[in-house]
Short mmCIF file of N, CA and C in Angstrom, two decimals:
data_model
loop_
_atom_site.label_atom_id
_atom_site.label_comp_id
_atom_site.label_asym_id
_atom_site.label_seq_id
_atom_site.Cartn_x
_atom_site.Cartn_y
_atom_site.Cartn_z
N UNK J 1 -11.93 99.64 40.50
CA UNK J 1 -12.34 98.30 40.40
C UNK J 1 -13.55 98.08 39.50
N UNK J 2 -13.51 96.88 38.73
CA UNK J 2 -14.44 96.59 37.65
C UNK J 2 -15.14 95.32 38.17
N UNK J 3 -16.49 95.35 38.47
CA UNK J 3 -17.14 94.23 39.00
C UNK J 3 -18.10 93.90 37.70
N UNK J 4 -18.50 92.63 37.39
CA UNK J 4 -19.33 92.12 36.38
C UNK J 4 -20.37 91.49 37.21
N UNK J 5 -21.68 91.87 36.65
CA UNK J 5 -22.82 91.35 37.26
C UNK J 5 -23.89 90.84 36.37
N UNK J 6 -24.70 89.88 36.89
CA UNK J 6 -25.78 89.16 36.05
C UNK J 6 -27.07 89.95 36.39
N UNK J 7 -28.07 90.08 35.44
CA UNK J 7 -29.23 90.63 35.93
C UNK J 7 -30.29 89.25 36.70
N UNK J 8 -31.06 89.67 37.31
CA UNK J 8 -31.96 88.82 38.23
C UNK J 8 -32.53 87.70 37.55
N UNK J 9 -32.98 87.86 36.25
CA UNK J 9 -33.47 86.82 35.56
C UNK J 9 -32.35 85.67 35.19
N UNK J 10 -31.21 86.35 34.77
CA UNK J 10 -30.22 85.36 34.72
C UNK J 10 -29.53 84.55 35.54
N UNK J 11 -29.66 85.26 37.00
CA UNK J 11 -29.22 84.62 38.13
C UNK J 11 -30.08 83.40 38.63
N UNK J 12 -31.35 83.67 38.48
CA UNK J 12 -32.62 82.57 38.74
C UNK J 12 -32.22 81.38 37.88
N UNK J 13 -32.15 81.55 36.50
CA UNK J 13 -31.98 80.36 35.52
C UNK J 13 -30.54 79.76 35.79
N UNK J 14 -29.62 80.56 36.24
CA UNK J 14 -28.31 79.88 36.25
C UNK J 14 -28.17 79.11 37.64
N UNK J 15 -29.02 79.46 38.94
CA UNK J 15 -29.14 79.05 40.15
C UNK J 15 -29.75 77.49 39.99
N UNK J 16 -30.86 77.65 39.08
CA UNK J 16 -31.54 76.35 38.99
C UNK J 16 -30.88 75.22 38.19
N UNK J 17 -30.14 75.78 37.01
CA UNK J 17 -29.01 74.71 36.49
C UNK J 17 -27.98 74.16 37.25
N UNK J 18 -27.53 75.30 38.18
CA UNK J 18 -26.36 74.84 39.05
C UNK J 18 -26.77 73.78 40.03
N UNK J 19 -27.98 73.68 40.45
CA UNK J 19 -28.24 72.85 41.54
C UNK J 19 -27.93 71.26 41.36
N UNK J 20 -27.73 71.03 39.81
CA UNK J 20 -27.58 69.78 39.42
C UNK J 20 -26.01 69.48 39.87
N UNK J 21 -25.22 70.34 39.90
CA UNK J 21 -23.74 70.53 39.91
C UNK J 21 -23.13 70.41 41.24
N UNK J 22 -22.05 69.90 41.35
CA UNK J 22 -21.46 69.85 42.56
C UNK J 22 -20.65 71.22 42.79
N UNK J 23 -20.26 71.61 44.18
CA UNK J 23 -19.65 72.73 44.42
C UNK J 23 -18.32 72.98 43.56
N UNK J 24 -17.52 71.95 43.59
CA UNK J 24 -16.62 71.89 42.75
C UNK J 24 -16.57 72.31 41.23
N UNK J 25 -17.57 71.47 40.58
CA UNK J 25 -17.92 71.94 39.23
C UNK J 25 -18.41 73.40 39.03
N UNK J 26 -19.12 73.93 40.26
CA UNK J 26 -19.49 75.33 39.97
C UNK J 26 -18.49 76.25 40.08
N UNK J 27 -17.27 76.00 40.98
CA UNK J 27 -16.43 76.79 41.11
C UNK J 27 -15.52 77.03 39.98
N UNK J 28 -15.14 75.67 39.23
CA UNK J 28 -14.55 75.62 37.96
C UNK J 28 -15.25 76.54 36.88
N UNK J 29 -16.63 76.55 36.89
CA UNK J 29 -17.26 77.16 35.70
C UNK J 29 -17.17 78.57 35.82
N UNK J 30 -17.14 79.18 37.30
CA UNK J 30 -17.04 80.40 37.63
C UNK J 30 -15.69 81.03 37.16
N UNK J 31 -14.79 79.96 37.41
CA UNK J 31 -13.23 80.56 37.31
C UNK J 31 -12.97 80.54 35.89
N UNK J 32 -13.42 79.49 35.08
CA UNK J 32 -13.24 79.62 33.58
C UNK J 32 -13.81 80.79 32.99
N UNK J 33 -15.17 80.98 33.53
CA UNK J 33 -15.81 81.99 32.68
C UNK J 33 -15.22 83.45 33.18
N UNK J 34 -14.75 83.44 34.53
CA UNK J 34 -14.32 84.90 34.71
C UNK J 34 -12.90 84.95 34.10
N UNK J 35 -12.03 83.89 33.98
CA UNK J 35 -10.87 84.26 33.45
C UNK J 35 -10.90 84.66 31.79
N UNK J 36 -11.91 84.16 31.05
CA UNK J 36 -12.10 84.53 29.74
C UNK J 36 -12.67 85.87 29.70
N UNK J 37 -13.54 86.15 30.76
CA UNK J 37 -14.06 87.58 30.60
C UNK J 37 -12.95 88.67 31.02
N UNK J 38 -11.87 88.33 31.92
CA UNK J 38 -10.89 89.02 32.10
C UNK J 38 -10.12 89.28 30.73
N UNK J 39 -9.75 88.35 30.44
CA UNK J 39 -8.94 88.41 29.01
C UNK J 39 -9.61 89.16 28.02
N UNK J 40 -10.76 89.03 27.73
CA UNK J 40 -11.67 90.21 26.76
C UNK J 40 -11.67 91.59 27.40
N UNK J 41 -11.81 91.76 28.90
CA UNK J 41 -11.82 93.05 29.42
C UNK J 41 -10.55 93.67 29.05
N UNK J 42 -9.19 92.74 29.25
CA UNK J 42 -8.03 93.30 28.97
C UNK J 42 -7.85 93.63 27.42
N UNK J 43 -8.33 92.93 26.68
CA UNK J 43 -8.34 93.42 24.92
C UNK J 43 -9.12 94.61 24.83
N UNK J 44 -10.09 94.69 25.41
CA UNK J 44 -11.06 96.15 25.45
C UNK J 44 -10.49 97.05 26.02
N UNK J 45 -9.84 96.78 27.05
CA UNK J 45 -9.15 98.11 27.73
C UNK J 45 -7.68 98.34 26.84
N UNK J 46 -7.20 97.64 26.36
CA UNK J 46 -5.99 97.77 25.34
C UNK J 46 -6.52 98.52 24.07
N UNK J 47 -7.50 98.29 23.56
CA UNK J 47 -8.03 98.90 22.50
C UNK J 47 -8.35 100.38 22.71
N UNK J 48 -8.90 100.25 23.78
CA UNK J 48 -9.41 101.83 24.19
C UNK J 48 -8.36 102.94 24.50
N UNK J 49 -7.21 102.07 25.00
CA UNK J 49 -6.04 102.87 25.51
C UNK J 49 -5.43 103.51 24.10
N UNK J 50 -5.28 102.50 23.09
CA UNK J 50 -4.80 102.76 21.85
C UNK J 50 -5.35 103.73 21.05
N UNK J 51 -6.98 103.91 21.58
CA UNK J 51 -7.85 104.79 20.46
C UNK J 51 -7.76 106.49 21.22
N UNK J 52 -7.42 106.24 22.39
CA UNK J 52 -7.00 107.54 23.41
C UNK J 52 -5.48 107.96 23.21
N UNK J 53 -4.77 107.12 23.61
CA UNK J 53 -3.27 107.64 23.79
C UNK J 53 -2.41 107.25 22.70
N UNK J 54 -1.36 107.95 22.55
CA UNK J 54 -0.54 107.60 21.39
C UNK J 54 0.76 106.49 21.65
N UNK J 55 0.25 105.43 22.17
CA UNK J 55 1.24 104.37 22.57
C UNK J 55 1.77 103.56 21.55
N UNK J 56 3.13 103.10 21.45
CA UNK J 56 3.60 102.52 20.35
C UNK J 56 2.93 101.09 19.82
N UNK J 57 2.78 100.44 20.83
CA UNK J 57 2.07 99.02 20.42
C UNK J 57 1.41 98.53 21.54
N UNK J 58 0.36 97.54 21.13
CA UNK J 58 -0.53 96.73 21.98
C UNK J 58 0.52 96.17 23.08
N UNK J 59 1.52 95.47 22.57
CA UNK J 59 2.47 94.59 23.42
C UNK J 59 3.12 95.75 24.54
N UNK J 60 3.12 96.77 24.49
CA UNK J 60 3.68 97.63 25.48
C UNK J 60 2.63 97.57 26.57
N UNK J 61 1.18 97.82 26.31
CA UNK J 61 0.20 97.76 27.19
C UNK J 61 -0.08 96.44 27.73
N UNK J 62 -0.02 95.34 27.04
CA UNK J 62 -0.53 93.99 27.69
C UNK J 62 0.48 93.44 28.52
N UNK J 63 1.86 94.06 28.40
CA UNK J 63 2.79 93.54 29.14
C UNK J 63 2.52 93.82 30.69
N UNK J 64 2.03 94.67 31.07
CA UNK J 64 1.95 95.01 32.53
C UNK J 64 0.57 94.72 32.88
N UNK J 65 -0.15 93.76 32.45
CA UNK J 65 -1.58 93.25 32.85
C UNK J 65 -1.19 91.71 33.10
N UNK J 66 -1.70 91.36 34.39
CA UNK J 66 -1.58 89.89 34.78
C UNK J 66 -2.86 89.61 35.35
N UNK J 67 -3.10 88.27 35.36
CA UNK J 67 -4.36 87.76 36.12
C UNK J 67 -4.08 86.83 37.25
N UNK J 68 -4.94 86.87 38.04
CA UNK J 68 -4.52 86.14 39.34
C UNK J 68 -6.04 85.25 39.62
N UNK J 69 -5.95 84.01 39.73
CA UNK J 69 -7.15 83.07 39.90
C UNK J 69 -7.59 83.31 41.24
N UNK J 70 -8.86 83.50 41.37
CA UNK J 70 -9.49 83.38 42.83
C UNK J 70 -10.66 82.20 43.06
N UNK J 71 -10.94 82.10 44.14
CA UNK J 71 -11.85 81.12 44.18
C UNK J 71 -13.20 81.41 43.38
N UNK J 72 -13.57 82.70 43.42
CA UNK J 72 -14.86 82.98 43.11
C UNK J 72 -14.52 84.03 41.60
N UNK J 73 -13.72 84.12 41.01
CA UNK J 73 -13.35 84.83 39.94
C UNK J 73 -12.02 84.87 39.62
N UNK J 74 -11.68 86.11 38.79
CA UNK J 74 -10.30 86.23 38.41
C UNK J 74 -9.97 87.76 38.69
N UNK J 75 -8.79 88.02 39.14
CA UNK J 75 -8.33 89.40 39.28
C UNK J 75 -7.31 89.82 38.15
N UNK J 76 -7.70 91.01 37.69
CA UNK J 76 -7.03 91.88 36.97
C UNK J 76 -5.99 92.71 37.30
N UNK J 77 -4.57 92.61 37.26
CA UNK J 77 -3.76 93.39 38.16
C UNK J 77 -2.76 94.19 36.85
N UNK J 78 -2.88 95.35 37.09
CA UNK J 78 -2.28 96.26 36.28
C UNK J 78 -0.99 96.97 37.11
N UNK J 79 0.19 96.61 36.65
CA UNK J 79 1.34 97.02 37.07
C UNK J 79 2.20 97.74 36.36
N UNK J 80 2.99 99.00 36.80
CA UNK J 80 3.84 99.51 35.85
C UNK J 80 4.19 100.87 36.49
N UNK J 81 5.52 101.38 36.39
CA UNK J 81 5.99 102.54 36.74
C UNK J 81 6.07 103.61 35.66
N UNK J 82 6.41 104.56 35.84
CA UNK J 82 6.59 105.85 34.68
C UNK J 82 7.49 105.31 33.79
N UNK J 83 7.00 105.10 32.51
CA UNK J 83 7.90 104.63 31.26
C UNK J 83 8.58 105.98 30.90
N UNK J 84 9.86 105.48 30.24
CA UNK J 84 10.53 106.54 29.52
C UNK J 84 9.70 106.90 28.27
N UNK J 85 9.47 108.14 27.89
CA UNK J 85 8.59 108.31 26.78
C UNK J 85 8.95 107.75 25.65
N UNK J 86 10.42 107.65 25.31
CA UNK J 86 10.73 107.21 23.93
C UNK J 86 10.21 105.64 23.93
N UNK J 87 10.31 104.83 25.04
CA UNK J 87 9.88 103.44 24.84
C UNK J 87 8.44 103.11 24.70
N UNK J 88 7.59 104.01 25.26
CA UNK J 88 6.17 103.89 25.20
C UNK J 88 5.44 104.73 24.23
N UNK J 89 5.56 105.94 24.18
CA UNK J 89 4.78 106.88 23.53
C UNK J 89 5.57 107.36 22.19
N UNK J 90 4.63 107.81 21.30
CA UNK J 90 5.31 108.19 20.27
C UNK J 90 6.03 109.48 20.14
N UNK J 91 7.22 109.62 19.66
CA UNK J 91 8.26 110.48 19.83
C UNK J 91 8.84 110.87 18.28
N UNK J 92 9.31 112.41 18.15
CA UNK J 92 10.11 112.84 17.12
C UNK J 92 11.17 113.55 17.37
N UNK J 93 12.26 113.29 16.97
CA UNK J 93 13.14 114.36 16.92
C UNK J 93 13.64 115.15 15.62
N UNK J 94 13.44 116.52 15.69
CA UNK J 94 13.62 117.73 14.88
C UNK J 94 14.80 118.35 15.29
N UNK J 95 14.97 119.30 13.98
CA UNK J 95 15.99 120.15 14.26
C UNK J 95 15.53 121.00 15.53
N UNK J 96 14.45 121.45 15.62
CA UNK J 96 13.93 122.35 16.53
C UNK J 96 13.82 121.72 18.03
N UNK J 97 13.88 120.51 18.21
CA UNK J 97 13.89 119.92 19.47
C UNK J 97 13.15 118.37 19.49
N UNK J 98 12.90 118.16 20.76
CA UNK J 98 12.25 116.74 20.84
C UNK J 98 10.84 116.97 21.15
N UNK J 99 9.79 116.07 20.34
CA UNK J 99 8.45 116.17 20.55
C UNK J 99 8.03 114.87 20.81
N UNK J 100 7.12 114.95 22.16
CA UNK J 100 6.53 113.52 22.81
C UNK J 100 4.89 113.61 22.56
N UNK J 101 4.33 112.89 22.23
CA UNK J 101 2.79 112.72 21.99
C UNK J 101 2.19 111.68 22.97
N UNK J 102 1.56 112.13 24.02
CA UNK J 102 1.00 111.23 24.87
C UNK J 102 -0.39 110.84 24.56
N UNK J 103 -1.35 111.90 24.29
CA UNK J 103 -2.43 111.79 23.75
C UNK J 103 -2.55 111.54 22.18
N UNK J 104 -3.51 111.13 21.60
CA UNK J 104 -3.54 111.06 20.08
C UNK J 104 -3.86 112.66 19.66
N UNK J 105 -3.24 112.96 18.62
CA UNK J 105 -3.43 114.52 18.18
C UNK J 105 -2.90 115.41 18.99
N UNK J 106 -2.31 115.34 19.90
CA UNK J 106 -1.46 116.33 20.60
C UNK J 106 0.08 115.96 20.50
N UNK J 107 0.97 116.85 20.29
CA UNK J 107 2.24 116.80 20.35
C UNK J 107 2.98 117.99 20.95
N UNK J 108 3.74 117.77 22.07
CA UNK J 108 4.10 118.95 22.86
C UNK J 108 5.92 118.91 22.90
N UNK J 109 6.49 120.05 22.55
CA UNK J 109 7.65 120.06 22.65
C UNK J 109 8.22 119.82 23.99
N UNK J 110 9.48 119.16 24.30
CA UNK J 110 10.07 119.00 25.47
C UNK J 110 10.99 120.26 25.59
N UNK J 111 11.00 121.13 26.72
CA UNK J 111 11.75 122.40 26.62
C UNK J 111 13.09 121.96 27.31
N UNK J 112 14.20 122.26 26.47
CA UNK J 112 15.52 122.11 26.89
C UNK J 112 15.88 120.61 26.82
N UNK J 113 15.23 119.81 26.06
CA UNK J 113 15.35 118.38 25.92
C UNK J 113 16.14 118.03 24.66
N UNK J 114 16.90 116.82 24.81
CA UNK J 114 17.74 116.61 23.83
C UNK J 114 18.07 114.95 23.95
N UNK J 115 18.52 114.35 23.10
CA UNK J 115 18.94 112.94 23.21
C UNK J 115 20.53 112.68 23.49
N UNK J 116 20.54 112.08 24.59
CA UNK J 116 21.51 111.93 25.39
C UNK J 116 22.65 111.11 24.35
N UNK J 117 23.71 111.57 23.95
CA UNK J 117 24.49 110.76 23.16
C UNK J 117 25.15 109.50 23.65
N UNK J 118 25.39 109.39 25.10
CA UNK J 118 25.84 108.26 25.67
C UNK J 118 24.67 107.03 25.78
N UNK J 119 23.61 107.50 26.24
CA UNK J 119 22.51 106.39 26.45
C UNK J 119 21.42 106.33 25.39
N UNK J 120 21.36 107.36 24.80
CA UNK J 120 20.44 107.49 23.65
C UNK J 120 19.02 107.69 24.01
N UNK J 121 19.00 107.86 25.38
CA UNK J 121 17.68 108.42 25.91
C UNK J 121 17.34 109.71 25.79
N UNK J 122 16.17 110.13 25.92
CA UNK J 122 15.64 111.45 26.09
C UNK J 122 15.93 112.27 27.49
N UNK J 123 16.54 113.40 27.31
CA UNK J 123 16.79 113.73 28.79
C UNK J 123 16.21 115.41 28.73
N UNK J 124 16.17 115.99 29.51
CA UNK J 124 15.84 117.29 29.85
C UNK J 124 16.57 118.08 30.70
N UNK J 125 17.30 119.22 30.61
CA UNK J 125 17.84 120.02 31.46
C UNK J 125 16.92 120.75 32.61
N UNK J 126 17.13 120.74 33.87
CA UNK J 126 16.28 121.17 35.10
C UNK J 126 16.52 122.49 35.21
N UNK J 127 17.46 123.28 34.92
CA UNK J 127 17.39 124.69 35.00
C UNK J 127 18.53 125.30 34.00
N UNK J 128 18.85 126.38 34.35
CA UNK J 128 19.77 127.17 33.34
C UNK J 128 21.26 126.48 33.16
N UNK J 129 21.40 125.82 34.10
CA UNK J 129 22.81 125.04 34.14
C UNK J 129 22.78 124.08 33.19
N UNK J 130 23.96 123.50 32.93
CA UNK J 130 23.86 122.18 32.01
C UNK J 130 23.34 120.92 32.81
N UNK J 131 23.75 120.98 34.03
CA UNK J 131 23.44 119.95 34.96
C UNK J 131 22.32 120.34 36.15
N UNK J 132 21.60 119.61 36.83
CA UNK J 132 21.18 118.30 36.46
C UNK J 132 20.22 118.05 35.28
N UNK J 133 20.36 116.70 34.79
CA UNK J 133 19.40 116.07 33.94
C UNK J 133 18.47 115.52 34.43
N UNK J 134 17.32 115.16 33.83
CA UNK J 134 16.37 114.36 34.20
C UNK J 134 15.58 113.72 33.06
N UNK J 135 15.09 112.40 33.02
CA UNK J 135 14.65 111.71 31.95
C UNK J 135 13.21 112.32 31.58
N UNK J 136 12.87 111.99 30.69
CA UNK J 136 11.57 112.32 30.07
C UNK J 136 10.59 111.19 30.23
N UNK J 137 9.53 111.35 30.96
CA UNK J 137 8.75 110.13 31.37
C UNK J 137 7.25 110.50 31.07
N UNK J 138 6.33 109.42 30.76
CA UNK J 138 5.01 109.68 30.52
C UNK J 138 4.33 108.99 31.65
N UNK J 139 2.86 109.14 31.42
CA UNK J 139 2.09 108.59 32.64
C UNK J 139 2.30 106.96 32.85
N UNK J 140 1.86 106.45 33.79
CA UNK J 140 2.26 105.16 34.25
C UNK J 140 1.13 104.35 33.65
N UNK J 141 1.19 103.18 33.28
CA UNK J 141 0.29 102.19 32.82
C UNK J 141 -1.01 102.06 33.70
N UNK J 142 -1.03 102.07 34.99
CA UNK J 142 -2.23 102.07 35.76
C UNK J 142 -3.11 103.28 35.53
N UNK J 143 -2.34 104.45 35.35
CA UNK J 143 -3.07 105.76 35.07
C UNK J 143 -3.95 105.53 33.84
N UNK J 144 -3.40 104.85 32.70
CA UNK J 144 -4.01 104.76 31.40
C UNK J 144 -5.26 103.73 31.74
N UNK J 145 -5.16 102.94 32.44
CA UNK J 145 -6.08 101.81 32.83
C UNK J 145 -7.27 102.52 33.52
N UNK J 146 -6.88 103.74 34.49
CA UNK J 146 -7.78 104.25 35.33
C UNK J 146 -8.75 105.22 34.65
N UNK J 147 -8.40 105.51 33.42
CA UNK J 147 -9.43 106.37 32.41
C UNK J 147 -10.93 105.86 32.31
N UNK J 148 -11.65 106.64 32.56
CA UNK J 148 -13.12 106.43 32.70
C UNK J 148 -13.81 105.70 31.31
N UNK J 149 -13.26 106.17 30.20
CA UNK J 149 -13.52 105.34 29.03
C UNK J 149 -13.16 104.12 28.85
N UNK J 150 -11.80 103.96 29.33
CA UNK J 150 -11.18 102.81 29.01
C UNK J 150 -12.09 101.93 30.03
N UNK J 151 -12.32 102.16 31.34
CA UNK J 151 -12.92 101.32 32.55
C UNK J 151 -14.08 100.96 31.97
N UNK J 152 -15.07 101.89 31.53
CA UNK J 152 -16.39 101.61 30.78
C UNK J 152 -16.26 100.49 29.58
N UNK J 153 -15.42 100.54 28.55
CA UNK J 153 -15.09 99.61 27.62
C UNK J 153 -14.80 98.30 28.36
N UNK J 154 -13.86 98.36 29.19
CA UNK J 154 -13.53 96.96 30.08
C UNK J 154 -14.85 96.40 30.50
N UNK J 155 -15.37 97.17 31.35
CA UNK J 155 -16.73 96.51 31.83
C UNK J 155 -17.74 96.07 31.12
N UNK J 156 -17.94 96.95 29.92
CA UNK J 156 -19.11 96.37 29.02
C UNK J 156 -18.80 95.11 28.35
N UNK J 157 -17.32 95.00 27.70
CA UNK J 157 -17.08 93.76 26.96
C UNK J 157 -16.79 92.62 28.03
N UNK J 158 -16.31 93.05 29.41
CA UNK J 158 -16.02 91.92 30.21
C UNK J 158 -17.39 91.21 30.63
N UNK J 159 -18.37 92.07 30.73
CA UNK J 159 -19.74 91.57 31.18
C UNK J 159 -20.40 90.67 30.09
N UNK J 160 -20.32 91.15 28.82
CA UNK J 160 -20.88 90.32 27.76
C UNK J 160 -20.20 88.92 27.66
N UNK J 161 -18.65 88.82 28.02
CA UNK J 161 -18.28 87.59 27.69
C UNK J 161 -18.36 86.85 29.02
N UNK J 162 -18.38 87.18 30.02
CA UNK J 162 -18.76 86.55 31.05
C UNK J 162 -20.01 85.82 31.27
N UNK J 163 -21.44 86.49 30.79
CA UNK J 163 -22.50 85.90 30.51
C UNK J 163 -22.36 84.80 29.47
N UNK J 164 -21.73 84.97 28.29
CA UNK J 164 -21.71 84.12 27.23
C UNK J 164 -20.90 82.92 27.69
N UNK J 165 -19.79 83.15 28.46
CA UNK J 165 -18.95 81.89 28.89
C UNK J 165 -19.61 81.21 29.80
N UNK J 166 -20.40 81.95 30.93
CA UNK J 166 -20.98 81.22 31.97
C UNK J 166 -22.15 80.25 31.35
N UNK J 167 -22.89 80.76 30.24
CA UNK J 167 -23.83 79.91 29.86
C UNK J 167 -23.04 78.51 29.09
N UNK J 168 -22.09 78.81 28.28
CA UNK J 168 -21.42 77.94 27.53
C UNK J 168 -21.07 77.19 28.58
N UNK J 169 -20.25 77.24 29.61
CA UNK J 169 -19.55 76.42 30.65
C UNK J 169 -20.87 75.59 31.30
N UNK J 170 -21.79 76.01 31.67
CA UNK J 170 -22.94 75.46 32.01
C UNK J 170 -23.44 74.48 31.19
N UNK J 171 -23.63 74.83 30.23
CA UNK J 171 -24.22 73.78 29.10
C UNK J 171 -23.23 72.67 28.88
N UNK J 172 -21.95 72.99 28.99
CA UNK J 172 -21.22 71.76 28.87
C UNK J 172 -21.12 71.17 29.99
N UNK J 173 -20.97 71.47 31.20
CA UNK J 173 -21.31 70.59 32.41
C UNK J 173 -22.36 69.78 32.36
N UNK J 174 -23.50 70.43 31.93
CA UNK J 174 -24.62 69.54 32.03
C UNK J 174 -24.57 68.57 30.91
N UNK J 175 -23.82 68.52 29.97
CA UNK J 175 -23.65 67.56 29.24
C UNK J 175 -24.38 68.02 27.70
N UNK J 176 -24.38 69.18 27.62
CA UNK J 176 -24.76 69.77 26.25
C UNK J 176 -23.69 69.88 25.34
N UNK J 177 -23.71 70.48 24.37
CA UNK J 177 -22.83 70.24 23.10
C UNK J 177 -21.73 71.33 23.50
#
């Protein structure tokens, strides 16, 4: 869980400014600020994931992230199951076999793997026999967002944006530019 915090000086200044506003206005200010911070945190997380992992595109990562407005902020939800390797990660088909790259700079051969001619998906034989076959999967999206470097990037960017937007929304509500 990523939490955003303000320093003590910032809280004191914000509280004095918020005394002139109604509770409904304060709730709207916090919701707007936290929503923008959550969007920025998602962007930072997506960038960090693309720096670490060999995912095919940002859309693949962003599609599993949703937002839920709460009375005192915004919740970021990351959903996703184990994706097929050829859909999310960089893959290569060579004469010597199938190669999948999960993290950047690494490439591993899928032992006894091949492209299924009926479905076009990567499959792997389970044992010495021809059957059973199993799909080739990579880590789930929540696991990617669980990386410490990704969470640090999200928290740092989200905190910065939350403070900026909170001051902007306060200024706007108090009649500033």
